[in-house]
Amino acid sequence: MKTINELLSEGVAGRRVFVRADLNVPLDGTTITDDGRIRAVVPTVRALAEAGARVVVASHLGRPKGTPDPAFSLAPAAARLGELLGADVAFATDTVGESATATVDGLADGQVAVIENLRFNAGETSKDDAERGAFADRLAALADAYVGDGFGAVHRKHASVFDLPARLPHYAGYLIATEVGVLRKLTDDVKRPYVVALGGAKVSDKLAVIDQLLGKADRILIGGGMAYTFLKAQGHEIGTSLVQEDQVPAVREYLERAGKNGVELLVPVDTLVAAEFPDMKSKAPADPATVAADAMPAGRMGLDIGPATSALYASKLADAGTVFWNGPMGVFEHPDYAEGTKAVAQALIDSPGFTVVGGGDSAAAVRTLGFDEQAFGHISTGGGASLEYLEGKTLPGLAALED
């Protein structure tokens, strides 16, 4: 896999360089609530611009249905990228139409443009190779070289991720090179004990990675909404908590296999419960109660791991050589249900090992809860991509960057 350093050594002055970034940031209207993914691509864009390239940045945002939708415009992300670069960033109001062509043609050496949301064109996500390829052809006409730096999208077989690199000289940006290096430390060069903390809402999103980790990790700590499916599999009352009934047999089998493999697979020993899901707009006090995980009231729902579980998980992280964390431990966006996630984040900071925050909601939690990002070994920009890499899957966007 060639990297951006090789492209820079070849010389990029006057060349149009297409950077596939991941600017898929959360928005409140037109206000960006977490700019972490934009900041992550700045080093690549800045290096190219300072070397005289004419930089064309492209990304998706959200899930529009293959047609323009103002709610998913990349305009706010383009403006924020300009602020971070300290330079004007041009914005094209389409992907491969008149605005994109004119905007790119108008770039001078060292200038940057962002084209509109790639998913406004149905060809970006099409399962039809010909339709996807036709869109990639039009994107290729905007550039002389391709830099893949949108790690959060490399697990998608999309036109700008998979098909476009085949049409242009292609290189990995700084972000992707860093992400791959980190993930190799979680698969090929693991320092033990290797501890994995998994949370989030759906256990189905994590089953494949748990399957792989049962042969690799020393300890797996379960939290978040998915924990209640584990508790259900153990035969416990879970009240009105989130549960995936169809996954209970698989979870039960994993619990049994963990014991046979000598892997500590830990589930909450206590939990915070309430009568209903909290009001996330007002953040009004929710008055939760802490109960033992095997004594949940029938009419209550679990919304965070309890203090005893937080202490237990912190103890299991205290001597870790390597830690991977993906998924919050509770509804961290509400102050009454943030303590479990805070405890795990702090335990990673206190751990002597190499710590990786696996993107998505975990990365958002780190920033939302006010932790210093530099206190972690690495904060990934791609939760889904990280999980699929750990599952052993071939990621289309990484395969496309190989020579």
mmCIF file of C-alpha atoms in Angstrom:
data_model
loop_
_atom_site.group_PDB
_atom_site.id
_atom_site.type_symbol
_atom_site.label_atom_id
_atom_site.label_comp_id
_atom_site.label_asym_id
_atom_site.label_seq_id
_atom_site.Cartn_x
_atom_site.Cartn_y
_atom_site.Cartn_z
ATOM 1 C CA MET A 1 0.000 0.000 0.000
ATOM 2 C CA LYS A 2 1.545 3.277 -1.119
ATOM 3 C CA THR A 3 1.168 6.186 1.250
ATOM 4 C CA ILE A 4 0.736 9.911 0.849
ATOM 5 C CA ASN A 5 4.444 10.371 1.557
ATOM 6 C CA GLU A 6 5.238 8.573 -1.697
ATOM 7 C CA LEU A 7 2.777 10.801 -3.547
ATOM 8 C CA LEU A 8 4.349 13.902 -2.036
ATOM 9 C CA SER A 9 7.816 12.704 -3.017
ATOM 10 C CA GLU A 10 6.622 12.358 -6.615
ATOM 11 C CA GLY A 11 5.480 15.965 -6.583
ATOM 12 C CA VAL A 12 1.894 17.188 -6.480
ATOM 13 C CA ALA A 13 2.175 20.869 -7.433
ATOM 14 C CA GLY A 14 -0.557 21.686 -9.913
ATOM 15 C CA ARG A 15 -2.052 18.183 -9.741
ATOM 16 C CA ARG A 16 -5.651 17.572 -8.758
ATOM 17 C CA VAL A 17 -5.722 15.180 -5.812
ATOM 18 C CA PHE A 18 -9.019 13.572 -4.798
ATOM 19 C CA VAL A 19 -9.152 12.939 -1.049
ATOM 20 C CA ARG A 20 -11.869 10.535 0.047
ATOM 21 C CA ALA A 21 -12.415 11.754 3.610
ATOM 22 C CA ASP A 22 -14.977 10.864 6.249
ATOM 23 C CA LEU A 23 -16.799 14.076 7.097
ATOM 24 C CA ASN A 24 -19.847 12.190 8.360
ATOM 25 C CA VAL A 25 -20.256 14.356 11.439
ATOM 26 C CA PRO A 26 -23.314 14.654 13.695
ATOM 27 C CA LEU A 27 -25.414 17.744 13.040
ATOM 28 C CA ASP A 28 -27.997 19.641 15.043
ATOM 29 C CA GLY A 29 -29.607 21.421 12.117
ATOM 30 C CA THR A 30 -26.553 23.001 10.496
ATOM 31 C CA THR A 31 -24.459 22.999 13.679
ATOM 32 C CA ILE A 32 -21.736 20.367 13.966
ATOM 33 C CA THR A 33 -21.857 18.792 17.424
ATOM 34 C CA ASP A 34 -18.625 16.761 17.108
ATOM 35 C CA ASP A 35 -15.941 17.714 14.567
ATOM 36 C CA GLY A 36 -13.552 14.865 15.374
ATOM 37 C CA ARG A 37 -13.721 13.285 11.934
ATOM 38 C CA ILE A 38 -13.031 16.599 10.220
ATOM 39 C CA ARG A 39 -10.017 17.260 12.423
ATOM 40 C CA ALA A 40 -8.723 13.767 11.646
ATOM 41 C CA VAL A 41 -8.317 14.467 7.915
ATOM 42 C CA VAL A 42 -6.717 17.906 8.313
ATOM 43 C CA PRO A 43 -3.085 16.633 8.328
ATOM 44 C CA THR A 44 -3.543 14.932 4.949
ATOM 45 C CA VAL A 45 -5.341 17.873 3.358
ATOM 46 C CA ARG A 46 -2.864 20.396 4.752
ATOM 47 C CA ALA A 47 0.175 18.430 3.566
ATOM 48 C CA LEU A 48 -1.204 18.193 0.040
ATOM 49 C CA ALA A 49 -2.209 21.855 -0.087
ATOM 50 C CA GLU A 50 1.128 23.051 1.258
ATOM 51 C CA ALA A 51 2.848 20.994 -1.443
ATOM 52 C CA GLY A 52 0.841 22.810 -4.115
ATOM 53 C CA ALA A 53 -1.831 20.252 -4.913
ATOM 54 C CA ARG A 54 -5.305 21.252 -5.959
ATOM 55 C CA VAL A 55 -7.195 19.272 -3.336
ATOM 56 C CA VAL A 56 -10.693 17.898 -3.963
ATOM 57 C CA VAL A 57 -12.242 16.571 -0.742
ATOM 58 C CA ALA A 58 -15.238 14.247 -0.922
ATOM 59 C CA SER A 59 -17.333 12.409 1.657
ATOM 60 C CA HIS A 60 -20.749 11.104 2.519
ATOM 61 C CA LEU A 61 -22.920 12.367 5.363
ATOM 62 C CA GLY A 62 -25.876 10.465 6.758
ATOM 63 C CA ARG A 63 -28.113 8.264 4.658
ATOM 64 C CA PRO A 64 -29.832 10.295 1.932
ATOM 65 C CA LYS A 65 -31.704 8.189 -0.600
ATOM 66 C CA GLY A 66 -29.493 8.794 -3.633
ATOM 67 C CA THR A 67 -30.919 12.264 -4.310
ATOM 68 C CA PRO A 68 -30.044 15.721 -2.927
ATOM 69 C CA ASP A 69 -31.403 16.447 0.549
ATOM 70 C CA PRO A 70 -30.489 19.758 2.221
ATOM 71 C CA ALA A 71 -30.583 18.096 5.659
ATOM 72 C CA PHE A 72 -27.475 16.101 4.683
ATOM 73 C CA SER A 73 -25.481 18.816 2.940
ATOM 74 C CA LEU A 74 -21.728 18.875 3.508
ATOM 75 C CA ALA A 75 -21.714 22.685 3.527
ATOM 76 C CA PRO A 76 -21.261 22.915 7.339
ATOM 77 C CA ALA A 77 -18.404 20.399 7.194
ATOM 78 C CA ALA A 78 -16.723 22.336 4.379
ATOM 79 C CA ALA A 79 -16.938 25.532 6.402
ATOM 80 C CA ARG A 80 -15.450 23.823 9.466
ATOM 81 C CA LEU A 81 -12.639 22.323 7.391
ATOM 82 C CA GLY A 82 -11.777 25.820 6.211
ATOM 83 C CA GLU A 83 -11.668 27.076 9.796
ATOM 84 C CA LEU A 84 -9.333 24.257 10.817
ATOM 85 C CA LEU A 85 -7.063 24.827 7.826
ATOM 86 C CA GLY A 86 -7.093 28.582 8.293
ATOM 87 C CA ALA A 87 -7.888 29.006 4.600
ATOM 88 C CA ASP A 88 -10.869 29.436 2.321
ATOM 89 C CA VAL A 89 -12.392 26.157 1.146
ATOM 90 C CA ALA A 90 -14.513 26.246 -1.997
ATOM 91 C CA PHE A 91 -17.759 24.276 -1.998
ATOM 92 C CA ALA A 92 -19.430 22.601 -4.949
ATOM 93 C CA THR A 93 -23.178 22.222 -4.677
ATOM 94 C CA ASP A 94 -23.206 18.923 -6.580
ATOM 95 C CA THR A 95 -20.993 15.849 -6.880
ATOM 96 C CA VAL A 96 -20.093 15.472 -10.555
ATOM 97 C CA GLY A 97 -22.199 18.166 -12.211
ATOM 98 C CA GLU A 98 -21.561 21.696 -13.410
ATOM 99 C CA SER A 99 -20.780 23.091 -9.966
ATOM 100 C CA ALA A 100 -18.217 20.374 -9.179
ATOM 101 C CA THR A 101 -16.506 20.765 -12.537
ATOM 102 C CA ALA A 102 -16.388 24.552 -12.308
ATOM 103 C CA THR A 103 -15.242 24.520 -8.681
ATOM 104 C CA VAL A 104 -12.395 22.098 -9.353
ATOM 105 C CA ASP A 105 -11.390 23.896 -12.546
ATOM 106 C CA GLY A 106 -11.245 27.136 -10.559
ATOM 107 C CA LEU A 107 -8.749 25.845 -7.998
ATOM 108 C CA ALA A 108 -5.263 27.306 -7.950
ATOM 109 C CA ASP A 109 -2.241 25.434 -6.645
ATOM 110 C CA GLY A 110 -2.561 24.900 -2.899
ATOM 111 C CA GLN A 111 -6.297 25.491 -2.766
ATOM 112 C CA VAL A 112 -8.964 23.136 -1.414
ATOM 113 C CA ALA A 113 -12.525 22.366 -2.454
ATOM 114 C CA VAL A 114 -15.221 20.128 -0.986
ATOM 115 C CA ILE A 115 -17.816 18.605 -3.290
ATOM 116 C CA GLU A 116 -21.356 17.889 -2.100
ATOM 117 C CA ASN A 117 -22.445 14.694 -0.343
ATOM 118 C CA LEU A 118 -21.481 11.695 -2.482
ATOM 119 C CA ARG A 119 -24.632 9.857 -1.467
ATOM 120 C CA PHE A 120 -26.716 12.465 -3.267
ATOM 121 C CA ASN A 121 -25.865 10.335 -6.309
ATOM 122 C CA ALA A 122 -27.366 6.817 -6.358
ATOM 123 C CA GLY A 123 -24.231 5.482 -8.037
ATOM 124 C CA GLU A 124 -22.190 5.926 -4.855
ATOM 125 C CA THR A 125 -23.895 3.147 -2.906
ATOM 126 C CA SER A 126 -25.362 1.083 -5.757
ATOM 127 C CA LYS A 127 -24.998 -2.690 -5.598
ATOM 128 C CA ASP A 128 -24.844 -2.713 -9.394
ATOM 129 C CA ASP A 129 -21.194 -2.712 -10.473
ATOM 130 C CA ALA A 130 -21.916 -0.879 -13.719
ATOM 131 C CA GLU A 131 -23.872 1.930 -12.060
ATOM 132 C CA ARG A 132 -21.241 2.309 -9.370
ATOM 133 C CA GLY A 133 -18.477 2.244 -11.960
ATOM 134 C CA ALA A 134 -20.148 4.896 -14.084
ATOM 135 C CA PHE A 135 -20.245 7.250 -11.092
ATOM 136 C CA ALA A 136 -16.602 6.444 -10.319
ATOM 137 C CA ASP A 137 -15.702 7.353 -13.916
ATOM 138 C CA ARG A 138 -17.243 10.791 -13.472
ATOM 139 C CA LEU A 139 -15.467 11.312 -10.162
ATOM 140 C CA ALA A 140 -12.172 10.254 -11.748
ATOM 141 C CA ALA A 141 -12.543 13.045 -14.286
ATOM 142 C CA LEU A 142 -12.133 15.533 -11.427
ATOM 143 C CA ALA A 143 -8.670 14.322 -10.387
ATOM 144 C CA ASP A 144 -5.198 13.096 -11.312
ATOM 145 C CA ALA A 145 -4.551 11.057 -8.167
ATOM 146 C CA TYR A 146 -6.529 9.493 -5.330
ATOM 147 C CA VAL A 147 -5.845 9.535 -1.594
ATOM 148 C CA GLY A 148 -7.990 7.323 0.600
ATOM 149 C CA ASP A 149 -8.326 8.821 4.056
ATOM 150 C CA GLY A 150 -11.920 8.080 5.071
ATOM 151 C CA PHE A 151 -11.311 5.175 7.405
ATOM 152 C CA GLY A 152 -14.898 5.245 8.651
ATOM 153 C CA ALA A 153 -16.042 4.176 5.164
ATOM 154 C CA VAL A 154 -13.442 1.570 4.155
ATOM 155 C CA HIS A 155 -15.769 -1.311 5.039
ATOM 156 C CA ARG A 156 -18.207 -0.135 2.356
ATOM 157 C CA LYS A 157 -18.019 -1.259 -1.286
ATOM 158 C CA HIS A 158 -18.969 2.184 -2.564
ATOM 159 C CA ALA A 159 -17.899 3.979 -5.720
ATOM 160 C CA SER A 160 -15.633 6.558 -4.083
ATOM 161 C CA VAL A 161 -14.129 3.964 -1.728
ATOM 162 C CA PHE A 162 -13.719 0.862 -3.882
ATOM 163 C CA ASP A 163 -14.131 1.677 -7.585
ATOM 164 C CA LEU A 164 -12.458 5.089 -7.854
ATOM 165 C CA PRO A 165 -8.973 4.023 -6.641
ATOM 166 C CA ALA A 166 -8.782 1.549 -9.556
ATOM 167 C CA ARG A 167 -9.127 4.450 -11.973
ATOM 168 C CA LEU A 168 -6.391 6.697 -10.569
ATOM 169 C CA PRO A 169 -2.936 6.374 -9.007
ATOM 170 C CA HIS A 170 -3.891 5.666 -5.396
ATOM 171 C CA TYR A 171 -2.369 6.200 -1.977
ATOM 172 C CA ALA A 172 -3.308 5.911 1.681
ATOM 173 C CA GLY A 173 -3.597 9.149 3.629
ATOM 174 C CA TYR A 174 -2.096 9.725 7.046
ATOM 175 C CA LEU A 175 -5.287 8.768 8.867
ATOM 176 C CA ILE A 176 -5.758 5.409 7.164
ATOM 177 C CA ALA A 177 -2.072 4.563 7.544
ATOM 178 C CA THR A 178 -2.335 5.306 11.265
ATOM 179 C CA GLU A 179 -5.583 3.376 11.713
ATOM 180 C CA VAL A 180 -4.216 0.268 9.994
ATOM 181 C CA GLY A 181 -1.058 0.414 12.079
ATOM 182 C CA VAL A 182 -3.105 0.602 15.265
ATOM 183 C CA LEU A 183 -5.405 -2.259 14.288
ATOM 184 C CA ARG A 184 -2.419 -4.467 13.567
ATOM 185 C CA LYS A 185 -1.413 -3.956 17.191
ATOM 186 C CA LEU A 186 -4.789 -5.412 18.123
ATOM 187 C CA THR A 187 -4.403 -8.449 15.886
ATOM 188 C CA ASP A 188 -0.752 -9.232 15.139
ATOM 189 C CA ASP A 189 1.280 -7.655 17.932
ATOM 190 C CA VAL A 190 -0.904 -7.872 21.037
ATOM 191 C CA LYS A 191 0.557 -7.171 24.463
ATOM 192 C CA ARG A 192 -1.276 -9.043 27.206
ATOM 193 C CA PRO A 193 -3.513 -9.057 29.095
ATOM 194 C CA TYR A 194 -5.690 -8.099 26.119
ATOM 195 C CA VAL A 195 -8.951 -6.600 27.423
ATOM 196 C CA VAL A 196 -11.919 -5.658 25.246
ATOM 197 C CA ALA A 197 -14.832 -3.538 26.495
ATOM 198 C CA LEU A 198 -17.939 -3.712 24.327
ATOM 199 C CA GLY A 199 -21.102 -1.659 24.731
ATOM 200 C CA GLY A 200 -23.708 -0.005 22.592
ATOM 201 C CA ALA A 201 -27.307 -0.891 21.931
ATOM 202 C CA LYS A 202 -27.406 -4.004 19.745
ATOM 203 C CA VAL A 203 -25.627 -7.237 20.541
ATOM 204 C CA SER A 204 -26.127 -8.263 16.897
ATOM 205 C CA ASP A 205 -23.636 -5.570 15.871
ATOM 206 C CA LYS A 206 -20.967 -7.172 18.034
ATOM 207 C CA LEU A 207 -21.577 -10.932 17.704
ATOM 208 C CA ALA A 208 -19.062 -11.496 14.908
ATOM 209 C CA VAL A 209 -16.284 -9.646 16.710
ATOM 210 C CA ILE A 210 -17.057 -11.452 19.976
ATOM 211 C CA ASP A 211 -16.807 -14.729 18.051
ATOM 212 C CA GLN A 212 -13.276 -13.779 16.940
ATOM 213 C CA LEU A 213 -12.226 -12.354 20.293
ATOM 214 C CA LEU A 214 -13.140 -15.533 22.168
ATOM 215 C CA GLY A 215 -9.970 -16.965 20.676
ATOM 216 C CA LYS A 216 -7.801 -13.884 21.135
ATOM 217 C CA ALA A 217 -8.796 -11.712 24.103
ATOM 218 C CA ASP A 218 -8.088 -12.480 27.748
ATOM 219 C CA ARG A 219 -11.094 -10.550 29.089
ATOM 220 C CA ILE A 220 -14.259 -9.202 27.473
ATOM 221 C CA LEU A 221 -16.347 -6.677 29.414
ATOM 222 C CA ILE A 222 -19.969 -6.237 28.336
ATOM 223 C CA GLY A 223 -22.033 -3.084 28.888
ATOM 224 C CA GLY A 224 -24.586 -0.848 27.209
ATOM 225 C CA GLY A 225 -27.950 -1.963 25.922
ATOM 226 C CA MET A 226 -26.454 -5.199 24.620
ATOM 227 C CA ALA A 227 -25.717 -6.286 28.197
ATOM 228 C CA TYR A 228 -29.393 -7.060 28.821
ATOM 229 C CA THR A 229 -29.421 -9.714 26.112
ATOM 230 C CA PHE A 230 -26.501 -11.329 27.967
ATOM 231 C CA LEU A 231 -28.380 -11.112 31.259
ATOM 232 C CA LYS A 232 -31.445 -12.601 29.580
ATOM 233 C CA ALA A 233 -29.263 -15.452 28.284
ATOM 234 C CA GLN A 234 -28.188 -16.109 31.870
ATOM 235 C CA GLY A 235 -31.821 -16.466 32.857
ATOM 236 C CA HIS A 236 -32.252 -13.144 34.662
ATOM 237 C CA GLU A 237 -35.269 -10.834 34.685
ATOM 238 C CA ILE A 238 -34.484 -7.745 32.591
ATOM 239 C CA GLY A 239 -37.757 -5.833 32.914
ATOM 240 C CA THR A 240 -38.417 -3.573 29.932
ATOM 241 C CA SER A 241 -34.726 -3.264 29.038
ATOM 242 C CA LEU A 242 -33.538 -3.424 25.449
ATOM 243 C CA VAL A 243 -33.190 -7.046 24.357
ATOM 244 C CA GLN A 244 -32.693 -8.948 21.106
ATOM 245 C CA GLU A 245 -34.583 -12.153 21.770
ATOM 246 C CA ASP A 246 -33.359 -13.796 18.556
ATOM 247 C CA GLN A 247 -29.742 -13.400 19.694
ATOM 248 C CA VAL A 248 -30.193 -15.072 23.096
ATOM 249 C CA PRO A 249 -29.174 -18.566 21.881
ATOM 250 C CA ALA A 250 -25.977 -17.236 20.280
ATOM 251 C CA VAL A 251 -25.122 -15.244 23.393
ATOM 252 C CA ARG A 252 -25.705 -18.287 25.583
ATOM 253 C CA GLU A 253 -23.333 -20.300 23.380
ATOM 254 C CA TYR A 254 -20.662 -17.565 23.619
ATOM 255 C CA LEU A 255 -20.925 -17.530 27.396
ATOM 256 C CA GLU A 256 -20.340 -21.281 27.443
ATOM 257 C CA ARG A 257 -17.451 -21.103 24.965
ATOM 258 C CA ALA A 258 -15.758 -18.317 26.910
ATOM 259 C CA GLY A 259 -15.590 -20.588 29.939
ATOM 260 C CA LYS A 260 -14.128 -23.441 27.891
ATOM 261 C CA ASN A 261 -11.543 -21.125 26.286
ATOM 262 C CA GLY A 262 -10.452 -19.585 29.566
ATOM 263 C CA VAL A 263 -11.675 -16.130 28.523
ATOM 264 C CA GLU A 264 -13.219 -13.940 31.214
ATOM 265 C CA LEU A 265 -16.517 -12.788 29.683
ATOM 266 C CA LEU A 266 -17.969 -10.392 32.245
ATOM 267 C CA VAL A 267 -21.494 -8.976 32.342
ATOM 268 C CA PRO A 268 -22.837 -6.313 34.721
ATOM 269 C CA VAL A 269 -23.322 -7.245 38.354
ATOM 270 C CA ASP A 270 -25.527 -4.187 38.956
ATOM 271 C CA THR A 271 -27.371 -1.706 36.806
ATOM 272 C CA LEU A 272 -29.177 1.637 36.902
ATOM 273 C CA VAL A 273 -32.882 1.312 36.189
ATOM 274 C CA ALA A 274 -35.770 3.697 35.612
ATOM 275 C CA ALA A 275 -39.443 3.483 34.730
ATOM 276 C CA GLU A 276 -38.905 4.975 31.281
ATOM 277 C CA PHE A 277 -36.272 6.269 28.903
ATOM 278 C CA PRO A 278 -35.058 9.728 29.986
ATOM 279 C CA ASP A 279 -35.933 12.992 28.276
ATOM 280 C CA MET A 280 -32.872 13.610 26.135
ATOM 281 C CA LYS A 281 -33.795 17.175 25.166
ATOM 282 C CA SER A 282 -34.321 18.687 28.588
ATOM 283 C CA LYS A 283 -31.862 16.367 30.387
ATOM 284 C CA ALA A 284 -34.285 16.565 33.303
ATOM 285 C CA PRO A 285 -33.292 14.488 36.357
ATOM 286 C CA ALA A 286 -34.369 10.889 35.823
ATOM 287 C CA ASP A 287 -34.087 9.606 39.412
ATOM 288 C CA PRO A 288 -32.552 6.213 38.583
ATOM 289 C CA ALA A 289 -32.209 3.390 41.090
ATOM 290 C CA THR A 290 -29.312 0.958 41.373
ATOM 291 C CA VAL A 291 -30.232 -2.712 41.578
ATOM 292 C CA ALA A 292 -28.362 -5.995 41.372
ATOM 293 C CA ALA A 293 -28.255 -7.346 37.829
ATOM 294 C CA ASP A 294 -30.017 -10.516 38.947
ATOM 295 C CA ALA A 295 -32.777 -8.602 40.750
ATOM 296 C CA MET A 296 -34.159 -6.174 38.193
ATOM 297 C CA PRO A 297 -37.786 -5.121 38.738
ATOM 298 C CA ALA A 298 -40.159 -6.350 36.057
ATOM 299 C CA GLY A 299 -41.418 -2.897 35.108
ATOM 300 C CA ARG A 300 -38.065 -1.093 34.885
ATOM 301 C CA MET A 301 -35.463 -0.686 32.157
ATOM 302 C CA GLY A 302 -31.699 -0.761 32.548
ATOM 303 C CA LEU A 303 -29.898 2.343 31.252
ATOM 304 C CA ASP A 304 -26.340 2.148 32.581
ATOM 305 C CA ILE A 305 -23.974 -0.209 34.367
ATOM 306 C CA GLY A 306 -23.979 0.309 38.121
ATOM 307 C CA PRO A 307 -21.169 1.448 40.430
ATOM 308 C CA ALA A 308 -20.137 -2.094 41.425
ATOM 309 C CA THR A 309 -19.802 -3.041 37.757
ATOM 310 C CA SER A 310 -17.847 0.134 37.057
ATOM 311 C CA ALA A 311 -15.417 -0.756 39.838
ATOM 312 C CA LEU A 312 -15.161 -4.362 38.638
ATOM 313 C CA TYR A 313 -14.455 -3.337 35.048
ATOM 314 C CA ALA A 314 -11.880 -0.762 36.164
ATOM 315 C CA SER A 315 -10.071 -3.501 38.093
ATOM 316 C CA LYS A 316 -10.041 -5.706 35.000
ATOM 317 C CA LEU A 317 -8.498 -2.879 32.975
ATOM 318 C CA ALA A 318 -5.923 -1.897 35.600
ATOM 319 C CA ASP A 319 -3.171 -4.278 34.439
ATOM 320 C CA ALA A 320 -4.058 -4.459 30.740
ATOM 321 C CA GLY A 321 -1.306 -4.549 28.140
ATOM 322 C CA THR A 322 -3.758 -3.793 25.332
ATOM 323 C CA VAL A 323 -7.312 -2.398 25.496
ATOM 324 C CA PHE A 324 -9.943 -2.011 22.780
ATOM 325 C CA TRP A 325 -13.166 -0.214 23.717
ATOM 326 C CA ASN A 326 -16.149 0.021 21.397
ATOM 327 C CA GLY A 327 -19.550 1.199 22.592
ATOM 328 C CA PRO A 328 -20.706 3.231 25.616
ATOM 329 C CA MET A 329 -21.731 1.529 28.832
ATOM 330 C CA GLY A 330 -25.043 3.378 29.101
ATOM 331 C CA VAL A 331 -27.067 6.327 27.845
ATOM 332 C CA PHE A 332 -24.089 8.629 28.368
ATOM 333 C CA GLU A 333 -25.806 11.595 26.703
ATOM 334 C CA HIS A 334 -27.923 11.988 29.846
ATOM 335 C CA PRO A 335 -25.988 12.992 32.977
ATOM 336 C CA ASP A 336 -27.797 10.463 35.173
ATOM 337 C CA TYR A 337 -26.606 7.576 32.985
ATOM 338 C CA ALA A 338 -23.088 8.691 32.095
ATOM 339 C CA GLU A 339 -21.155 7.359 35.075
ATOM 340 C CA GLY A 340 -20.530 3.880 33.690
ATOM 341 C CA THR A 341 -19.084 5.244 30.460
ATOM 342 C CA LYS A 342 -17.026 7.774 32.418
ATOM 343 C CA ALA A 343 -15.637 5.000 34.615
ATOM 344 C CA VAL A 344 -14.525 2.892 31.662
ATOM 345 C CA ALA A 345 -12.989 5.904 29.906
ATOM 346 C CA GLN A 346 -11.065 6.836 33.040
ATOM 347 C CA ALA A 347 -9.933 3.230 33.484
ATOM 348 C CA LEU A 348 -8.478 3.305 29.964
ATOM 349 C CA ILE A 349 -6.597 6.485 30.818
ATOM 350 C CA ASP A 350 -5.272 4.908 34.011
ATOM 351 C CA SER A 351 -4.341 1.645 32.294
ATOM 352 C CA PRO A 352 -0.621 1.102 31.605
ATOM 353 C CA GLY A 353 -1.373 -0.580 28.281
ATOM 354 C CA PHE A 354 -1.957 0.581 24.716
ATOM 355 C CA THR A 355 -5.546 1.859 24.638
ATOM 356 C CA VAL A 356 -7.762 2.157 21.565
ATOM 357 C CA VAL A 357 -11.180 3.816 21.532
ATOM 358 C CA GLY A 358 -13.023 2.168 18.670
ATOM 359 C CA GLY A 359 -14.760 5.071 17.024
ATOM 360 C CA GLY A 360 -18.449 5.885 16.728
ATOM 361 C CA ASP A 361 -20.334 6.549 19.952
ATOM 362 C CA SER A 362 -17.291 5.736 22.096
ATOM 363 C CA ALA A 363 -15.264 8.502 20.483
ATOM 364 C CA ALA A 364 -18.217 10.867 20.807
ATOM 365 C CA ALA A 365 -18.531 9.958 24.481
ATOM 366 C CA VAL A 366 -14.877 10.754 25.123
ATOM 367 C CA ARG A 367 -15.334 14.230 23.707
ATOM 368 C CA THR A 368 -18.830 14.841 25.116
ATOM 369 C CA LEU A 369 -17.751 13.882 28.620
ATOM 370 C CA GLY A 370 -14.730 16.182 28.505
ATOM 371 C CA PHE A 371 -11.841 13.719 28.459
ATOM 372 C CA ASP A 372 -8.480 14.687 26.971
ATOM 373 C CA GLU A 373 -8.209 12.812 23.674
ATOM 374 C CA GLN A 374 -4.428 12.755 23.994
ATOM 375 C CA ALA A 375 -4.759 10.621 27.129
ATOM 376 C CA PHE A 376 -5.732 7.604 24.997
ATOM 377 C CA GLY A 377 -3.388 5.636 22.796
ATOM 378 C CA HIS A 378 -5.635 6.092 19.771
ATOM 379 C CA ILE A 379 -9.193 7.209 19.045
ATOM 380 C CA SER A 380 -10.454 5.605 15.873
ATOM 381 C CA THR A 381 -12.662 7.439 13.385
ATOM 382 C CA GLY A 382 -14.396 4.267 12.244
ATOM 383 C CA GLY A 383 -16.336 2.096 14.658
ATOM 384 C CA GLY A 384 -17.847 -0.237 12.068
ATOM 385 C CA ALA A 385 -14.621 -0.442 10.085
ATOM 386 C CA SER A 386 -12.620 -1.219 13.224
ATOM 387 C CA LEU A 387 -14.990 -4.015 14.210
ATOM 388 C CA GLU A 388 -14.951 -5.596 10.760
ATOM 389 C CA TYR A 389 -11.147 -5.473 10.684
ATOM 390 C CA LEU A 390 -11.041 -7.268 14.041
ATOM 391 C CA GLU A 391 -13.547 -9.791 12.699
ATOM 392 C CA GLY A 392 -10.965 -10.677 10.042
ATOM 393 C CA LYS A 393 -13.022 -9.387 7.131
ATOM 394 C CA THR A 394 -11.483 -7.942 3.974
ATOM 395 C CA LEU A 395 -12.329 -4.244 3.903
ATOM 396 C CA PRO A 396 -13.054 -3.081 0.330
ATOM 397 C CA GLY A 397 -11.547 0.378 0.812
ATOM 398 C CA LEU A 398 -8.266 -1.033 2.118
ATOM 399 C CA ALA A 399 -8.119 -3.742 -0.546
ATOM 400 C CA ALA A 400 -8.564 -1.051 -3.215
ATOM 401 C CA LEU A 401 -5.490 0.803 -1.951
ATOM 402 C CA GLU A 402 -3.267 -2.260 -2.267
ATOM 403 C CA ASP A 403 -1.120 -2.498 -5.382
#
